[in-house]
Amino acid sequence: MANSPADELRINTIRFLAVDAVQKANSGHPGMPLGAAAFTYALWTRKLRFDPADPQWPNRDRFILSAGHASMLLYALLYLTGYGVSLDDIKAFRQLGSKTPGHSEATHTPGVEATTGPLGQGIGNAVGFAVAEAHLAAIYNRPGHEIVNHRTYCIASDGDLMEGVSQEVISLAGHWRLGKLTVLYDSNHTSLAGPTDVTFTDDQIARFDACGWHTQFVDIAHGNDVERIDEALSIAENISDRPSFILVRTHIGYGSPRQDSFQAHGEPLGPDNVKKTKENLGWPLEPDFLVPPDVLEYFRDVGRKGGALRTQWQETYDGWKRAYPDLAAQYERTLRRDLPPNLPWPSFTAENGAVATRDSGGAVMNAIAGALPELFGGSADLDPSTKTYLKGFGDFQPGSYEGRNVHYGVREHGMAAISNGLALHGGLLPYCSTFFNFLDYLKPSLRLAALTKLHLIYVFTHDSIFLGEDGPTHEPIEHLAHLRATPNVVVVRPADALEVLETWKLCVAPSEAPWVLVLSRQKLPFLGQRDAAVARGAYVISDSEKSPELILIATGSEVALALAAKKLIEQQGVPTRVVSMPCWELFERQSQEYKESVLPPDVHARMSIEAGATLGWERYVGDRGYAFGVDRYGASAPLAEIAQAYGFTPENIARLALERFAPARR
Amino acid sequence: MANSPADELRINTIRFLAVDAVQKANSGHPGMPLGAAAFTYALWTRKLRFDPADPQWPNRDRFILSAGHASMLLYALLYLTGYGVSLDDIKAFRQLGSKTPGHSEATHTPGVEATTGPLGQGIGNAVGFAVAEAHLAAIYNRPGHEIVNHRTYCIASDGDLMEGVSQEVISLAGHWRLGKLTVLYDSNHTSLAGPTDVTFTDDQIARFDACGWHTQFVDIAHGNDVERIDEALSIAENISDRPSFILVRTHIGYGSPRQDSFQAHGEPLGPDNVKKTKENLGWPLEPDFLVPPDVLEYFRDVGRKGGALRTQWQETYDGWKRAYPDLAAQYERTLRRDLPPNLPWPSFTAENGAVATRDSGGAVMNAIAGALPELFGGSADLDPSTKTYLKGFGDFQPGSYEGRNVHYGVREHGMAAISNGLALHGGLLPYCSTFFNFLDYLKPSLRLAALTKLHLIYVFTHDSIFLGEDGPTHEPIEHLAHLRATPNVVVVRPADALEVLETWKLCVAPSEAPWVLVLSRQKLPFLGQRDAAVARGAYVISDSEKSPELILIATGSEVALALAAKKLIEQQGVPTRVVSMPCWELFERQSQEYKESVLPPDVHARMSIEAGATLGWERYVGDRGYAFGVDRYGASAPLAEIAQAYGFTPENIARLALERFAPARR
């Protein structure tokens, strides 16, 4: 059925805002906005519940454009419906400091729910949003009071579905039976480098069927058909026991001379083709950025109707709040991202004996879990090893969405992409966990968490060659340096249970950066009651009686080693200070005065000790210092043998330090 | 049908070598060897063509244990069939320096084809092996002379199929119709943390069907049935137009008190359970590591029969070699990994004008491709942008396996895992390509390439914030530091076409490390004819007339910037040297004398300039130096605006240098 002239006019308004903006920027992706405008229009005007006047309305439907390169499609809709994006912002597409960067970024532009562009991420985020909704609904809704009840929509492209992370999250969403999640697949048979038939020929409907989704197919004759899309979306709405997948066959670069060609994907059409496209679709050649007043009024009215929905919800909410004031207080506190007062922190003493930091981490999490209901997460099939299971708080499963432990399976990347969605949704403080070495598997999502300033917590255990027998395939080396080089990530490697406890106190507090906790597999001694000052990044854990002539700087498991080496070194008459430095980023934020009190500028004899790559340690040991670490791959062997082979013994550290800094006293 | 007593005895020999070795090491994974021994035995004794006396026989079938944690299963077979793995090696499982590390490592243990353990990698490698076979067969076989004709077998676990990378390579293998690839899926419904039904409930048969594979199901009653497995493998052998997937339902920890429990997965059974398992399966309690002489003789005979197959192949080979001596010379040269003499290197001059290093890289590749037939690879849907297409050499597609351009689609991780398989197979020099930022998507495979010392080439373009409008989601920051911290990777960021040319000369030569080329999107000026010395890692590209008082050290696109800044600085009377430092790793290999000739120890005024994280640059600029870079995320804007905003202009560099190092002359 042909679209009404009014619908067609509005769809073309979206299309040509995108085409003109890309052309003006002389950079961007016109193809997908042309091809996907119609079905996205159908979604936004007929289904999506949102209020442009309150982009943070907690019960809004979420719209995630996984194909972030089609950002102009989203920006056009944000402007037209009345979000805080102006026509001038559209004209400043891809310019410095604009609200309209090349790929859409959450927290940067009102109405953008997730930072996308790197493919496959958005669909993972969308699953996270749907998990958050399901969990919060199970926690907060009461009979007659449905305060959490929204859908999550995602538009995915060919590239999104080629990326492996998509399979991880599709598999999980199907397993979890997330009935309020709908993925629209813009199937245009074209990617950047050519037609998809050179590389991507699986049957996507069959693939989603295999993962337990409800699937629908909209053929190429109906990819621009608003009524047909409306119908498919309605069917999806009525499927409540499974996520929905709607394959919409479209024409990339619809209406342009480059229609159905990969050349439409990622570069401006050029003035001639823009002109021809406007002619083909019956659009006035002038002016650029044309928005017919009726069209704008229509979209603004859609926005206002969303406002009415929000008002209606507010009434429901107020009734619920009166009936369940304590529940409401908790809900509002978590949305504000405030902490509850007086969390029941555990204490650790020497009597606990030697404890792996993964174990003390698990003990802290379990101590506070009852008082911190927003703490929600899981591991990539490793919770018996990472110790991150929240005992007594159930599993997030179909039929028990109130459970707080998520079984992500061996899917680190999907776990992290979902965690970003959980953090973006609001109401939760997500954590996720795996072995430190498998940071590599999830880094693309961690990077977007950092870029988007998300508050979430990564618990990485088995943090060095000292995991032992599993060997070099599992032993992180470059990982600390990698994270330290990544902007806006706080990386902490605690030395004992007390530092773990302090780290958790810091990382649950409101944060505009993700936290990474790097924990040991092996037992570590308790280093004594003290003001450990993890918050300051580094502190003197043991000083010499006289002014120090040598400083040993260590992190994590190597702090105890440094303390043992200090004894041997001092027996040779060299006054030695040991600095525990759990976190570079926090140390860098300290005053120059504090920094110099820990690392006095006149003490040049400095040695860093860390079971990882030495890259970057020159910053603290200086030209005359010595960075001791592991700049090769690990080995499969019992811990003690590895320590010996890699020189991580008190005797060897003492020998190296004396050889270098006090050769006469060796 | 029950197995014969003889088969049962041999299977139990494998099982208990694994159980005893794990128990002796007090570390390891007994569950899968117990459950998968029978079908692996069927494969090794009835189908797999291999010669333990010649582990490098080019036409052997390849066996890839994607579930690398079941390494003892493989080690047991290597010992029994007569590879260079002894019973003492088995007893030294997971000990320092042994041939039997926790997870199997290629190039470390004879007969181990791929380094596995991090899940999902092995199945990717296996697809790479099958691609290599298909391509080399198309290139070298002649009617009546089938010198390349082997199968690739892979055993994958639940975890392998949960990892997203598996979907990427399954999709590609199906698309490519790789008929000589068989994946056996050890479906034991159990992973480390629990039963798979808590997280992994997709229909795997349907999933592989959707990707165009031939699929078979072996039920739980037949998971240990040698005849049934034999039959399934025979069917797979006869399917030549599609890869084969055989789902074998098994019992993890078969025969042990922990059978079917996740507790059987990753820890020793313990002495009591070992005893009970031996009792249950009718195995003598003593001695440990029991190998009945008949059993050993049987397996050794299997090995000898493989030797006969190799001899037979050698005859075919000799006939082919006589008929096609030139082809044979090429084949043997590539297997030796030698370069042909006199590669037709292009030359670059100032007349080429400003050229992006991605473009000069593409020009070099295309110049040598004809003379270097082993160069084989592609990009993750980006070759129009990365410029890595080998023009005139066709596409690797079903029906044209002789094509040398691989369309990996938007599947960076799968691309890299497959590339590892290509490199491990022999006969090829693989390259692969994407944007530098998407290093993150493929790092798990790159790390295994480095650990395994594979010779392959990564071409990463769009190497900094200067890619411009695509914005921070696409702009690498921490990536150079990340790779520099990763052991055994050579990272080169050339400054102009001449440095690109030299880099390619270096990276195609035999190498025991992967090479990473980091190339610009934007045009870079030609910096003059010179002996550029990329091989030495760093060199003086422009010196001061008088002794230098200031050294600017730069890489890639920032070298031209440093040269421009030098002019401004020298106008203020500060003699300035500019050092181009394309490669840290190569510089570190130079003599102290050379290093000091480039960076004289008495010149402390040093400034590094690189559009990336500064982490690690202290190594070269020293305590009194200044590392200038980008320690925050990028921005979406035209290049010139970004350069201005991030301070990468000659004026700003000169200002900063003078301010810091010659304040009086500012």
CSV table of C-alpha atoms in Angstrom, one decimal, chain A residues 123 126-127 130 151-152 169-184 208-209 211-216 235-237 239-246 398 401:
chain,number,residue,atom,x,y,z
A,123,ILE,CA,22.5,-4.2,19.7
A,126,ALA,CA,19.8,-2.7,23.6
A,127,VAL,CA,19.8,-6.1,25.2
A,130,ALA,CA,15.8,-4.7,28.0
A,151,ARG,CA,10.0,-1.3,25.3
A,152,THR,CA,13.5,-1.2,23.8
A,169,VAL,CA,23.7,-10.9,22.8
A,170,ILE,CA,21.2,-12.4,20.4
A,171,SER,CA,21.8,-15.8,22.1
A,172,LEU,CA,21.3,-14.2,25.6
A,173,ALA,CA,18.3,-12.2,24.7
A,174,GLY,CA,16.6,-15.3,23.3
A,175,HIS,CA,17.6,-17.3,26.3
A,176,TRP,CA,16.2,-14.6,28.6
A,177,ARG,CA,13.0,-14.4,26.6
A,178,LEU,CA,13.1,-10.6,26.6
A,179,GLY,CA,9.6,-9.9,25.3
A,180,LYS,CA,9.9,-6.1,25.3
A,181,LEU,CA,12.9,-6.0,22.9
A,182,THR,CA,12.4,-5.4,19.2
A,183,VAL,CA,15.3,-5.3,16.7
A,184,LEU,CA,14.7,-3.9,13.3
A,208,PHE,CA,17.3,-15.6,15.1
A,209,ASP,CA,14.8,-18.4,15.1
A,211,CYS,CA,18.2,-18.3,19.2
A,212,GLY,CA,14.5,-18.4,20.2
A,213,TRP,CA,13.4,-15.0,18.8
A,214,HIS,CA,10.1,-14.2,17.1
A,215,THR,CA,10.9,-13.3,13.6
A,216,GLN,CA,9.2,-11.4,10.8
A,235,ILE,CA,2.7,-8.0,16.0
A,236,ALA,CA,6.0,-7.6,17.8
A,237,GLU,CA,4.4,-5.7,20.6
A,239,ILE,CA,4.7,-11.2,21.5
A,240,SER,CA,5.6,-11.0,25.1
A,241,ASP,CA,7.5,-14.2,25.7
A,242,ARG,CA,10.3,-13.7,23.2
A,243,PRO,CA,12.3,-10.8,21.7
A,244,SER,CA,11.3,-9.8,18.2
A,245,PHE,CA,13.3,-9.5,15.1
A,246,ILE,CA,12.0,-7.7,12.1
A,398,PRO,CA,13.2,-16.1,32.6
A,401,TYR,CA,13.9,-11.4,36.5
